[in-house]
Tab-separated table of C-alpha atoms in Angstrom:
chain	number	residue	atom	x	y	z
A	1	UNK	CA	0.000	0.000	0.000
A	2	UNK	CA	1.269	3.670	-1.103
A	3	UNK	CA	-0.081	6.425	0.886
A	4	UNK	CA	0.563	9.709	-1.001
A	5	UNK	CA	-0.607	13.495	-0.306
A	6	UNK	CA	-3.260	15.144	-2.204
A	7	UNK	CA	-0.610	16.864	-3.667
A	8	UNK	CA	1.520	14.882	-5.092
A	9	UNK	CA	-1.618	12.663	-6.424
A	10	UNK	CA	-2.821	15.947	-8.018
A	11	UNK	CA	0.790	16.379	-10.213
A	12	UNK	CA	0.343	12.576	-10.770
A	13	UNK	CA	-3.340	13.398	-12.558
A	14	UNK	CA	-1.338	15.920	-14.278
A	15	UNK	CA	0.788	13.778	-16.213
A	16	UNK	CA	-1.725	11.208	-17.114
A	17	UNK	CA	-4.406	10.568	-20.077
A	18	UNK	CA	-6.905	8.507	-18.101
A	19	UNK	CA	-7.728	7.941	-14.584
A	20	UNK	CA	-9.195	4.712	-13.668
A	21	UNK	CA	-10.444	4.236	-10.274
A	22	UNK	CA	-10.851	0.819	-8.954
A	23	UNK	CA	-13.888	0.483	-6.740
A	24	UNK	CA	-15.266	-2.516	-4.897
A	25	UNK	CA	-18.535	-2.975	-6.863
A	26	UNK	CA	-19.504	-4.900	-3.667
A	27	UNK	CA	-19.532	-1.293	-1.781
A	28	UNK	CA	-18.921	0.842	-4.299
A	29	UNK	CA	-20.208	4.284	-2.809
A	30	UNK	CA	-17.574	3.524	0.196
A	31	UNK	CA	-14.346	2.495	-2.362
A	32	UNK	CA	-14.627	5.667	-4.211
A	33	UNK	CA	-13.309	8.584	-3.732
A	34	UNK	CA	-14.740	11.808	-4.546
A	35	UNK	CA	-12.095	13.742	-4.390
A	36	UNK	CA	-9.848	11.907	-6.443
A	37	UNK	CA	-13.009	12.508	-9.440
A	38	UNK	CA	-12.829	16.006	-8.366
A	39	UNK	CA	-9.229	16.889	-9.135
A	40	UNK	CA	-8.787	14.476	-12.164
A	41	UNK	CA	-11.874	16.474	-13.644
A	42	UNK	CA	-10.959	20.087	-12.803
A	43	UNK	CA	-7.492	18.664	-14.697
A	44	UNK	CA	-9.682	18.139	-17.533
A	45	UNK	CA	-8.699	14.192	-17.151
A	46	UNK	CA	-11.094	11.207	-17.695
A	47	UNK	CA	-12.212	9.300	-14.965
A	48	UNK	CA	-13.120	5.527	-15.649
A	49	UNK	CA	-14.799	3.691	-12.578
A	50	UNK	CA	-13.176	-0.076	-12.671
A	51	UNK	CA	-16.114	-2.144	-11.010
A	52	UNK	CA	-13.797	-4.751	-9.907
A	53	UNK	CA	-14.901	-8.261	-8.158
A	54	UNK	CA	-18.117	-8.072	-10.197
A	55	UNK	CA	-17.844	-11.731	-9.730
A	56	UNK	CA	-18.926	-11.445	-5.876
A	57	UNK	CA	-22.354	-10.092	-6.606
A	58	UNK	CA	-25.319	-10.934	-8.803
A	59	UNK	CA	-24.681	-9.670	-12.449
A	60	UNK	CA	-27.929	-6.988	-12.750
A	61	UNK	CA	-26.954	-5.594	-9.304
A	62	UNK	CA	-23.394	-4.564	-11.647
A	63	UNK	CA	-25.501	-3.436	-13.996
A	64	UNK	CA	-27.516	-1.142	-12.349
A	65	UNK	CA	-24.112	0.306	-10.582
A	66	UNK	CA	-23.150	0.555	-14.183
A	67	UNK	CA	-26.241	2.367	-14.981
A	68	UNK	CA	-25.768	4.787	-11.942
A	69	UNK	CA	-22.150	6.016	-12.292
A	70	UNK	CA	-23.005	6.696	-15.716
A	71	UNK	CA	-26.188	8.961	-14.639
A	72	UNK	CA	-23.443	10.965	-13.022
A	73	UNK	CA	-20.986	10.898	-16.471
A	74	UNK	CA	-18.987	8.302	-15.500
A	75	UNK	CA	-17.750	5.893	-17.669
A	76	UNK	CA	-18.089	2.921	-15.994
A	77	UNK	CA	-16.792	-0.915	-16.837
A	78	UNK	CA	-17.454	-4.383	-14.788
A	79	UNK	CA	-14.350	-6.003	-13.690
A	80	UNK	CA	-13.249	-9.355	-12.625
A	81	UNK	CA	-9.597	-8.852	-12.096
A	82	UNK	CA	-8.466	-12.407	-10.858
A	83	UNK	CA	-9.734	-13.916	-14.021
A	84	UNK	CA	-8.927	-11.317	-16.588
A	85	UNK	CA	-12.766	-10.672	-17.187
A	86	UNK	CA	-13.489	-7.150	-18.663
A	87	UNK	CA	-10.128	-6.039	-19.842
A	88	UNK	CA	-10.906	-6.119	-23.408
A	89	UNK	CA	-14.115	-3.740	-22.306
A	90	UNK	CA	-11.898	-1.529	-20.019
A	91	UNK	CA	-9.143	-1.126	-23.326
A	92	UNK	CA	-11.825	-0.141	-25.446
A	93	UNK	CA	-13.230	2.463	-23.181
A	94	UNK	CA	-9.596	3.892	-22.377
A	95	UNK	CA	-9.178	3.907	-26.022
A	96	UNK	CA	-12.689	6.035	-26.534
A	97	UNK	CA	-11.597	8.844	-23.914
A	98	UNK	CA	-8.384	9.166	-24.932
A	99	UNK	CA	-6.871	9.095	-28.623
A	100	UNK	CA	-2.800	9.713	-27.171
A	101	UNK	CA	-0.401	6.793	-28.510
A	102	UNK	CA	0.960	5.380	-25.527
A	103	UNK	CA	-2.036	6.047	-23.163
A	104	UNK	CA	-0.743	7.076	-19.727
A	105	UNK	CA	-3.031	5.986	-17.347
A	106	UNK	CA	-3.000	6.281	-13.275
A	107	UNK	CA	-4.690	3.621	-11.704
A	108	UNK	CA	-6.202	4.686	-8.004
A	109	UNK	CA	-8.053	3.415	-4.957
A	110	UNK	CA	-8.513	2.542	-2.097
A	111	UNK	CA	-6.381	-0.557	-0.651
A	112	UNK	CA	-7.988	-3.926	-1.203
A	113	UNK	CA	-10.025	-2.759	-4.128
A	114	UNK	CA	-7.619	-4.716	-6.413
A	115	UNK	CA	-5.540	-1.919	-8.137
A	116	UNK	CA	-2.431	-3.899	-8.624
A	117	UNK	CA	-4.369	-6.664	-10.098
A	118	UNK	CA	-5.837	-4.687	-12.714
């Protein structure tokens, strides 16, 4: 786990294309983080909510989380990290918000959400 200040994740957002943030679809109001969305959009930066361990709960509860975060204009993509599920859905939508060859991305979140696995 990396613990960094506001700060420095700010200059971090700065340098990137895309932000994903990688939420716990089980509890995803309580893995995300607000702020985070708030300085990666006054950057003028993406934000793409990973709904990760979309395996632990039924499939149209993901959908409707799906559904919500993109009421608030949020790109949004179920995620099974373990088993590789969704990364061909997550490339495509990194690929839609941002046309840059390389992509540089920033993956956040809170610990045990599964960043490192994505």
């Amino acid at each position: 786990m990396r613990l960094i200040s506001w700060d420095a994740l700010a200059r971090l957002i700065d340098k990137a294309d895309v932000v994903l943030e990688v939420l716990d679809v089980r509890v995803p109001l309580e893995t995300r983080s607000v702020k985070v969305e708030g300085i990666a959009r006054r950057a003028g930066k993406p934000v793409i909510l990973v709904l990760n361990k979309a395996d632990l709960v039924p499939r149209g509860v993901v959908l409707e989380w799906v559904k919500f975060f993109e009421g608030l204009g949020f790109k949004a993509v179920p995620f099974v990290a373990k088993q590789r599920r969704g990364v061909r859905r997550l490339k495509e939508v990194i690929r839609s918000v941002s046309s840059k060859k390389p992509t540089v991305v920033l993956v956040t979140g809170l610990p045990k959400t599964g960043k490192s696995t994505v």
